[in-house]
Structures are given as structure tokens and as C-alpha cells.
Amino acid sequence: MNAISPEAASTPGLSQDATLAPGRVVLLTTSHRVAPGLLSWPAWQALHAADRVLCADGAHPQLPYLREAGTTVDEASPTAEELVAACAEGRTVVVVATGEGESTLTDGLARLAGSGRVSMPELELLPASYDLPGARLLDLVQVMDRIRAECPWSSQQTHKGLAKYGIEEAYELVEAIEEGDRDELREELGDVLLQVVFHARIAEEGRAEDGTDPFSIDDVAGGIVAKLIHRHPHVFGDETATTPEEVKEHWLRTKAIEKRRESVTDGIPLGQPGLALAAKLASRVRTAELDVPLPTGEGVGYELLTQAVRAEAAGVDPEAALRAAARAYRDAVRAAEGLGTQGLPHDPDTVTE
């Protein structure tokens, strides 16, 4: 790398006339999650007003845009001493930080400032671009792209092969919610999100000749955004809803128009757990104000159906209620075995890669 100036090669050479203005150092940071060149106005002002602009990384994505805007950028990796010397006589030097940051430089400046032997320039950290909410999702998409291309296991996975993990991760998310574990909740949300991104990445490889047209995570996100806007006319349109019940009415009415279903049972997945299935059917029947007597028959199945319908009518999730009772039963079993209930392990068979 190029040094800033030969006269600033040693610390003794930094002795400055106390009457000279010490100048200014601006450390300019940018986000790789924002398109290069989209910088804040204060950042552009600092760049245009600087006496010198330095960057240690000649391949920094911002450099072509800075140069196109008329800013001369020198590829240099100065030491703290060299940078201080470059700011003598009131000069301003902007350092465009690399993706890894400039910890060596900033640590050196801190040591110089602490020594008391050097008249230090004004130091400013200027964020030139900020991550928008959700920007880290771009990192996830990039990481998933690389894993799909380079990981021997991930590169062979299919939608069908991953289906069981989606179910497992959803159950683990529900468990974290019911146990009130915030750290576990954050982790399980990430595992569920991984399933979405993984499936979308696989879907990009669809082939028309196989009847599998490709789509991407952007198509997935675009679809759910359009659906949410359409089903919330009281937020994005002219409808009015002041209660949760009115919101639900809007949602069901819009959904019915979209799906054009013949029966209130259409769209209910029959593969879900039995109690949840029974409660969902009962909810649809109750919402549609249908009078449908429960079927009668012998056996525990009909008894469970009756209990599930009663629970739903009372506003109780029968599946969650049964899980809570089952956990209490598990605790009783462990107590009978002389064991505690703290630190119970998760299912070792769950795979999140």
C-alpha cells in the first residue's frame, strides 16, 4: 500500500507547532446491504470537502461511484501517525472504511491520543449508509446461495426431503412460545425462516420441462405482501375496522372471494393433528353460522371430537391444552423416577441445516 507522506514515517516527525490547526479525520462507514453509491448527503458533503480521500481496499464497491462523482480516492493504508501528519495545518482526510472495519487504525489513533504527545485532529465517525429494517435477510439469502452451491448435503436436498424438518421446526417454535423462552423463541424463528429461504432457493432451480417453473424468495415475499395488503382494506384501503372481530370479518370475506371455495371446509389441511383439525372445522362451521350436528359413533375418536368442538367454542385451543396436560404428565413421570424437569434436552433428531 502507498504511504501518505515520507515525512510522517516516524513518531518524532509528528511534533507539530501548537499554533497549527490539527485538522480533521472522518471515518466513513457504509453498509454492503445498501446499493453502492447510495450515500447520505452529509457523507457526500464530507467527501467533496475533503483534502484527501483514502481507502485501503482498491476493490471497495463504493470506489467506482465515488470516482464517477468526481471524488479522487487514493488506495492507501496509513498508520495512525501518518494519518495525523496528513491532517496537519487544518486539512481534512476522509477514510473510507473497508468491510472489516479499521480497528488497527482506530486503535492506533486511540493510543496516540492517550499519549498526550501529539496534537490530535478532530475525529468523526460518519455512517454514510444505514441498514434498513430487514436488511440482514439479504445476508441470509446470500449465505443460502453459497450453501446450496457448495455444501454436499444441502445441494442434494429437495422440497419433499425437507418437508419433515419444516414440521419439526414449527413444533419447536410452538414449544418455545408456550414455554415463554425468549432466547429459544428467537432461535426457533430463525430455524423456521431458514426453511422458507431453503425451499425458495430450491425453487429457483425449477425447470419448465419438468412442470416446475422457477420462483425465488422475492416472488415468495412479493406474494405475501400483495396478499396482506389485499386482506387489510381497513389499513391500506377505504374499509373501516375498529375491533378484532371486524378485522376477522374483512379477512374471511376477502379470502372467500380470492379462493372461490364451495365449502367452508375447503383449504383445511387434513394432515394436521386431529385435535387441531377438529377445532378448525368447528371454527369454520361456527363462523359461517351453520347448524351441523356432531356425528355420533362409538369409540374415543368421537369423544375427542366432541371435546375439541367444545374447547373451540370456549375459546380454548384443544391442541395446546392437551400439550400442557401432557407436559404435566411428563413432569409427573420424571418426578416418579426421581428426576428433575430442568434442562430437558431437545429432540436430537431435528436437523436445521
Short mmCIF file of C-alpha atoms in Angstrom, two decimals:
data_model
loop_
_atom_site.label_atom_id
_atom_site.label_comp_id
_atom_site.label_asym_id
_atom_site.label_seq_id
_atom_site.Cartn_x
_atom_site.Cartn_y
_atom_site.Cartn_z
CA MET A 1 0.00 0.00 0.00
CA ASN A 2 1.07 3.60 -0.54
CA ALA A 3 2.16 5.59 2.47
CA ILE A 4 0.70 9.03 2.95
CA SER A 5 3.89 11.04 3.14
CA PRO A 6 7.56 10.26 3.68
CA GLU A 7 7.95 12.95 6.31
CA ALA A 8 5.38 11.20 8.52
CA ALA A 9 7.31 7.94 8.69
CA SER A 10 8.26 8.19 12.36
CA THR A 11 6.60 9.35 15.54
CA PRO A 12 9.20 12.06 16.30
CA GLY A 13 8.32 13.65 12.97
CA LEU A 14 4.84 14.29 14.32
CA SER A 15 5.92 17.12 16.58
CA GLN A 16 3.67 19.91 15.37
CA ASP A 17 3.60 23.60 16.01
CA ALA A 18 0.93 24.12 18.64
CA THR A 19 -0.37 27.08 16.68
CA LEU A 20 -1.25 24.93 13.67
CA ALA A 21 -4.80 23.60 13.45
CA PRO A 22 -4.69 19.81 13.91
CA GLY A 23 -7.23 19.14 11.17
CA ARG A 24 -9.91 16.50 10.95
CA VAL A 25 -10.22 12.76 10.30
CA VAL A 26 -13.56 11.40 9.05
CA LEU A 27 -14.02 7.63 9.16
CA LEU A 28 -16.71 6.90 6.59
CA THR A 29 -18.61 3.63 7.07
CA THR A 30 -21.01 2.06 4.59
CA SER A 31 -23.31 -0.94 4.56
CA HIS A 32 -22.83 -3.69 1.98
CA ARG A 33 -26.59 -4.30 2.24
CA VAL A 34 -27.32 -0.98 0.53
CA ALA A 35 -26.57 -0.45 -3.16
CA PRO A 36 -23.16 1.24 -3.67
CA GLY A 37 -23.36 4.95 -4.35
CA LEU A 38 -26.47 5.48 -2.24
CA LEU A 39 -24.83 7.59 0.43
CA SER A 40 -26.24 10.17 2.81
CA TRP A 41 -25.97 13.87 1.98
CA PRO A 42 -23.60 14.54 4.93
CA ALA A 43 -21.35 11.78 3.54
CA TRP A 44 -21.24 13.37 0.08
CA GLN A 45 -20.56 16.77 1.66
CA ALA A 46 -17.63 15.36 3.63
CA LEU A 47 -16.23 13.62 0.54
CA HIS A 48 -16.40 16.73 -1.65
CA ALA A 49 -14.91 18.98 1.04
CA ALA A 50 -12.04 16.65 1.98
CA ASP A 51 -8.44 17.43 1.15
CA ARG A 52 -7.78 13.72 0.67
CA VAL A 53 -9.92 10.58 0.49
CA LEU A 54 -8.25 7.27 1.32
CA CYS A 55 -9.31 3.65 1.12
CA ALA A 56 -7.21 0.58 1.90
CA ASP A 57 -9.31 -1.68 -0.33
CA GLY A 58 -8.86 -0.99 -4.02
CA ALA A 59 -11.83 -3.26 -4.76
CA HIS A 60 -14.20 -1.49 -2.37
CA PRO A 61 -17.64 -1.43 -4.07
CA GLN A 62 -18.07 2.28 -3.37
CA LEU A 63 -14.94 3.43 -5.20
CA PRO A 64 -16.28 3.41 -8.80
CA TYR A 65 -19.25 5.54 -7.73
CA LEU A 66 -17.12 7.96 -5.74
CA ARG A 67 -14.78 8.45 -8.68
CA GLU A 68 -17.70 8.82 -11.09
CA ALA A 69 -18.96 11.62 -8.84
CA GLY A 70 -15.62 13.40 -9.19
CA THR A 71 -14.01 12.31 -5.91
CA THR A 72 -10.36 11.30 -6.11
CA VAL A 73 -9.74 8.27 -3.92
CA ASP A 74 -6.19 7.13 -3.12
CA GLU A 75 -5.61 3.47 -2.33
CA ALA A 76 -3.63 3.71 0.91
CA SER A 77 -3.49 2.08 4.31
CA PRO A 78 -1.95 4.73 6.57
CA THR A 79 -0.73 4.20 10.08
CA ALA A 80 -2.19 6.37 12.82
CA GLU A 81 0.94 8.52 12.82
CA GLU A 82 0.80 9.05 9.05
CA LEU A 83 -2.87 9.96 9.20
CA VAL A 84 -2.34 12.53 11.93
CA ALA A 85 0.50 14.09 9.95
CA ALA A 86 -1.69 14.24 6.84
CA CYS A 87 -4.23 16.32 8.77
CA ALA A 88 -1.71 18.96 9.79
CA GLU A 89 -2.45 22.60 9.04
CA GLY A 90 -6.18 22.09 9.24
CA ARG A 91 -6.52 19.52 6.47
CA THR A 92 -9.42 17.06 6.37
CA VAL A 93 -8.83 13.42 5.46
CA VAL A 94 -11.73 11.04 4.82
CA VAL A 95 -11.00 7.34 5.29
CA VAL A 96 -13.49 5.05 3.53
CA ALA A 97 -13.66 2.09 5.88
CA THR A 98 -13.32 -1.41 4.49
CA GLY A 99 -15.88 -4.12 5.14
CA GLU A 100 -13.81 -5.44 8.05
CA GLY A 101 -13.62 -2.00 9.63
CA GLU A 102 -10.48 -0.10 10.56
CA SER A 103 -9.73 -1.43 14.02
CA THR A 104 -5.94 -1.23 13.63
CA LEU A 105 -6.14 2.41 12.59
CA THR A 106 -8.63 3.45 15.26
CA ASP A 107 -6.68 1.60 17.97
CA GLY A 108 -3.54 3.43 16.85
CA LEU A 109 -5.31 6.79 16.98
CA ALA A 110 -6.56 6.00 20.47
CA ARG A 111 -3.01 5.21 21.63
CA LEU A 112 -1.71 8.46 20.17
CA ALA A 113 -4.47 10.45 21.83
CA GLY A 114 -3.74 8.78 25.15
CA SER A 115 -0.02 9.53 24.95
CA GLY A 116 -0.56 13.28 25.24
CA ARG A 117 2.46 13.87 22.96
CA VAL A 118 0.52 14.66 19.81
CA SER A 119 -1.93 17.38 18.91
CA MET A 120 -4.74 15.17 17.66
CA PRO A 121 -7.09 16.06 14.79
CA GLU A 122 -10.80 16.09 15.29
CA LEU A 123 -12.09 12.53 14.89
CA GLU A 124 -15.54 11.80 13.45
CA LEU A 125 -17.32 8.56 12.67
CA LEU A 126 -19.75 9.22 9.82
CA PRO A 127 -22.15 6.44 8.76
CA ALA A 128 -22.69 7.01 5.04
CA SER A 129 -25.43 4.42 4.67
CA TYR A 130 -27.63 2.57 7.11
CA ASP A 131 -29.22 -0.86 7.07
CA LEU A 132 -32.97 -0.72 6.59
CA PRO A 133 -35.17 -2.97 8.77
CA GLY A 134 -34.92 -6.48 7.40
CA ALA A 135 -31.59 -5.84 5.69
CA ARG A 136 -29.98 -8.84 7.38
CA LEU A 137 -32.35 -11.02 5.38
CA LEU A 138 -30.14 -10.23 2.39
CA ASP A 139 -27.25 -11.88 4.24
CA LEU A 140 -29.38 -14.97 4.80
CA VAL A 141 -30.21 -15.19 1.10
CA GLN A 142 -26.53 -14.87 0.16
CA VAL A 143 -25.45 -17.48 2.71
CA MET A 144 -28.15 -19.85 1.49
CA ASP A 145 -26.98 -19.39 -2.10
CA ARG A 146 -23.47 -20.42 -1.15
CA ILE A 147 -24.57 -23.35 0.99
CA ARG A 148 -26.79 -24.66 -1.79
CA ALA A 149 -23.86 -24.47 -4.22
CA GLU A 150 -21.06 -25.79 -2.01
CA CYS A 151 -22.48 -27.99 0.77
CA PRO A 152 -22.65 -31.70 -0.23
CA TRP A 153 -25.76 -32.26 1.92
CA SER A 154 -27.66 -29.07 1.14
CA SER A 155 -27.01 -29.25 -2.59
CA GLN A 156 -28.88 -32.57 -2.79
CA GLN A 157 -31.99 -31.61 -0.84
CA THR A 158 -35.48 -31.43 -2.35
CA HIS A 159 -38.79 -29.98 -1.21
CA LYS A 160 -40.03 -33.43 -0.24
CA GLY A 161 -36.83 -34.28 1.60
CA LEU A 162 -37.03 -31.12 3.69
CA ALA A 163 -40.75 -31.37 4.46
CA LYS A 164 -40.29 -33.20 7.77
CA TYR A 165 -37.89 -30.52 9.02
CA GLY A 166 -40.49 -27.84 8.38
CA ILE A 167 -42.91 -29.71 10.61
CA GLU A 168 -40.31 -30.26 13.33
CA GLU A 169 -39.20 -26.64 13.33
CA ALA A 170 -42.80 -25.41 13.53
CA TYR A 171 -43.40 -27.62 16.58
CA GLU A 172 -40.22 -26.38 18.23
CA LEU A 173 -41.33 -22.79 17.62
CA VAL A 174 -44.68 -23.52 19.27
CA GLU A 175 -42.89 -25.11 22.22
CA ALA A 176 -40.66 -22.06 22.67
CA ILE A 177 -43.73 -19.80 22.62
CA GLU A 178 -45.60 -21.92 25.16
CA GLU A 179 -42.59 -22.11 27.47
CA GLY A 180 -42.03 -18.34 27.28
CA ASP A 181 -38.33 -18.72 26.48
CA ARG A 182 -37.35 -15.56 24.58
CA ASP A 183 -33.88 -16.73 23.59
CA GLU A 184 -35.27 -20.02 22.35
CA LEU A 185 -38.05 -18.17 20.53
CA ARG A 186 -35.53 -16.07 18.60
CA GLU A 187 -33.54 -19.16 17.64
CA GLU A 188 -36.59 -21.16 16.56
CA LEU A 189 -37.91 -18.27 14.48
CA GLY A 190 -34.57 -18.34 12.69
CA ASP A 191 -34.86 -22.07 12.07
CA VAL A 192 -38.35 -21.63 10.61
CA LEU A 193 -37.10 -18.75 8.46
CA LEU A 194 -34.30 -20.99 7.23
CA GLN A 195 -36.87 -23.49 5.97
CA VAL A 196 -38.61 -20.76 3.97
CA VAL A 197 -35.38 -19.48 2.40
CA PHE A 198 -34.12 -23.02 1.74
CA HIS A 199 -37.29 -24.04 -0.09
CA ALA A 200 -37.30 -20.80 -2.08
CA ARG A 201 -33.68 -21.38 -3.08
CA ILE A 202 -34.50 -24.88 -4.30
CA ALA A 203 -37.49 -23.48 -6.20
CA GLU A 204 -35.16 -21.20 -8.18
CA GLU A 205 -33.85 -24.32 -9.89
CA GLY A 206 -37.26 -25.37 -11.21
CA ARG A 207 -37.37 -26.39 -14.85
CA ALA A 208 -40.26 -25.74 -17.20
CA GLU A 209 -39.76 -29.10 -18.91
CA ASP A 210 -40.48 -30.81 -15.60
CA GLY A 211 -43.56 -28.70 -14.98
CA THR A 212 -41.76 -26.83 -12.20
CA ASP A 213 -41.46 -23.18 -13.16
CA PRO A 214 -38.79 -21.48 -11.05
CA PHE A 215 -39.56 -18.83 -8.47
CA SER A 216 -37.40 -17.01 -5.93
CA ILE A 217 -37.58 -15.69 -2.39
CA ASP A 218 -38.54 -12.33 -3.91
CA ASP A 219 -41.56 -13.97 -5.54
CA VAL A 220 -42.49 -15.51 -2.19
CA ALA A 221 -42.16 -12.17 -0.40
CA GLY A 222 -43.99 -10.31 -3.18
CA GLY A 223 -46.88 -12.75 -3.00
CA ILE A 224 -47.39 -12.46 0.75
CA VAL A 225 -47.05 -8.65 0.61
CA ALA A 226 -49.78 -8.46 -2.03
CA LYS A 227 -51.98 -10.81 -0.02
CA LEU A 228 -51.57 -8.85 3.21
CA ILE A 229 -52.38 -5.55 1.53
CA HIS A 230 -55.43 -7.01 -0.18
CA ARG A 231 -56.73 -8.62 3.00
CA HIS A 232 -56.27 -5.48 5.10
CA PRO A 233 -58.51 -2.95 3.33
CA HIS A 234 -59.03 -1.24 6.69
CA VAL A 235 -55.29 -0.44 6.72
CA PHE A 236 -54.45 0.06 3.04
CA GLY A 237 -57.88 0.86 1.63
CA ASP A 238 -61.15 2.61 2.41
CA GLU A 239 -62.70 0.00 4.69
CA THR A 240 -63.12 0.61 8.41
CA ALA A 241 -62.46 -1.83 11.24
CA THR A 242 -62.25 -0.86 14.88
CA THR A 243 -62.42 -4.27 16.57
CA PRO A 244 -60.62 -7.61 16.09
CA GLU A 245 -63.97 -9.14 15.13
CA GLU A 246 -64.43 -6.67 12.28
CA VAL A 247 -60.89 -7.34 11.09
CA LYS A 248 -61.62 -11.06 11.03
CA GLU A 249 -64.79 -10.43 9.03
CA HIS A 250 -62.80 -8.45 6.45
CA TRP A 251 -60.20 -11.20 6.27
CA LEU A 252 -62.69 -14.03 5.83
CA ARG A 253 -64.77 -12.15 3.29
CA THR A 254 -61.74 -11.22 1.18
CA LYS A 255 -60.30 -14.70 1.48
CA ALA A 256 -63.58 -16.27 0.34
CA ILE A 257 -63.63 -14.06 -2.75
CA GLU A 258 -60.00 -14.91 -3.54
CA LYS A 259 -60.32 -18.65 -3.09
CA ARG A 260 -63.83 -19.04 -4.50
CA ARG A 261 -64.43 -22.03 -2.29
CA GLU A 262 -67.57 -24.12 -2.48
CA SER A 263 -67.43 -25.37 1.10
CA VAL A 264 -66.26 -23.89 4.39
CA THR A 265 -64.10 -27.00 4.73
CA ASP A 266 -62.12 -26.24 1.58
CA GLY A 267 -58.49 -25.41 2.28
CA ILE A 268 -58.35 -27.09 5.69
CA PRO A 269 -55.30 -29.41 5.69
CA LEU A 270 -56.46 -32.85 6.77
CA GLY A 271 -52.92 -33.90 7.67
CA GLN A 272 -52.70 -31.68 10.73
CA PRO A 273 -53.02 -33.13 14.26
CA GLY A 274 -56.50 -34.48 14.99
CA LEU A 275 -57.49 -32.07 17.74
CA ALA A 276 -56.33 -29.08 15.70
CA LEU A 277 -58.25 -30.41 12.69
CA ALA A 278 -61.43 -30.82 14.70
CA ALA A 279 -61.10 -27.33 16.18
CA LYS A 280 -60.50 -25.79 12.75
CA LEU A 281 -63.57 -27.46 11.30
CA ALA A 282 -65.64 -26.29 14.27
CA SER A 283 -64.32 -22.74 13.86
CA ARG A 284 -65.30 -22.65 10.19
CA VAL A 285 -68.76 -24.00 10.97
CA ARG A 286 -69.31 -21.52 13.79
CA THR A 287 -68.07 -18.55 11.74
CA ALA A 288 -70.36 -19.50 8.85
CA GLU A 289 -73.24 -19.84 11.35
CA LEU A 290 -74.06 -23.31 10.10
CA ASP A 291 -76.10 -25.71 12.20
CA VAL A 292 -74.26 -29.00 11.81
CA PRO A 293 -74.87 -31.66 14.48
CA LEU A 294 -71.80 -33.60 15.53
CA PRO A 295 -71.68 -37.12 14.12
CA THR A 296 -72.36 -39.87 16.62
CA GLY A 297 -70.49 -43.10 16.90
CA GLU A 298 -68.71 -45.44 19.24
CA GLY A 299 -65.12 -45.01 20.31
CA VAL A 300 -62.71 -42.50 21.72
CA GLY A 301 -62.44 -40.62 18.40
CA TYR A 302 -65.99 -39.30 18.62
CA GLU A 303 -65.44 -38.41 22.28
CA LEU A 304 -62.33 -36.45 21.41
CA LEU A 305 -64.18 -34.72 18.58
CA THR A 306 -66.88 -33.58 20.99
CA GLN A 307 -64.29 -32.29 23.47
CA ALA A 308 -62.38 -30.46 20.74
CA VAL A 309 -65.51 -28.73 19.46
CA ARG A 310 -66.46 -27.69 23.00
CA ALA A 311 -62.98 -26.33 23.61
CA GLU A 312 -63.03 -24.29 20.40
CA ALA A 313 -66.42 -22.81 21.26
CA ALA A 314 -65.00 -21.78 24.65
CA GLY A 315 -62.02 -20.09 23.03
CA VAL A 316 -59.56 -22.80 24.09
CA ASP A 317 -57.03 -24.36 21.71
CA PRO A 318 -57.53 -28.09 22.39
CA GLU A 319 -54.15 -28.99 20.91
CA ALA A 320 -52.32 -26.56 23.18
CA ALA A 321 -54.38 -27.65 26.16
CA LEU A 322 -53.51 -31.29 25.56
CA ARG A 323 -49.82 -30.44 25.18
CA ALA A 324 -49.87 -28.59 28.51
CA ALA A 325 -51.51 -31.57 30.16
CA ALA A 326 -49.01 -33.94 28.52
CA ARG A 327 -46.09 -31.84 29.83
CA ALA A 328 -47.57 -32.04 33.30
CA TYR A 329 -47.77 -35.81 32.84
CA ARG A 330 -44.13 -35.89 31.70
CA ASP A 331 -43.10 -33.95 34.81
CA ALA A 332 -45.02 -36.41 36.99
CA VAL A 333 -43.23 -39.31 35.32
CA ARG A 334 -39.83 -37.72 35.89
CA ALA A 335 -40.73 -36.99 39.50
CA ALA A 336 -41.66 -40.65 39.99
CA GLU A 337 -38.25 -41.54 38.56
CA GLY A 338 -36.55 -39.18 41.00
CA LEU A 339 -35.54 -36.80 38.22
CA GLY A 340 -35.99 -33.03 37.86
CA THR A 341 -37.57 -31.15 34.98
CA GLN A 342 -34.89 -28.52 34.41
CA GLY A 343 -32.70 -28.58 31.30
CA LEU A 344 -34.71 -31.18 29.39
CA PRO A 345 -32.98 -31.82 26.06
CA HIS A 346 -34.49 -31.04 22.70
CA ASP A 347 -35.22 -33.69 20.12
CA PRO A 348 -31.75 -34.82 18.94
CA ASP A 349 -33.11 -35.89 15.55
CA THR A 350 -34.06 -32.35 14.49
CA VAL A 351 -31.79 -31.13 11.70
CA THR A 352 -31.64 -27.42 10.87
CA GLU A 353 -29.02 -27.43 8.14
#
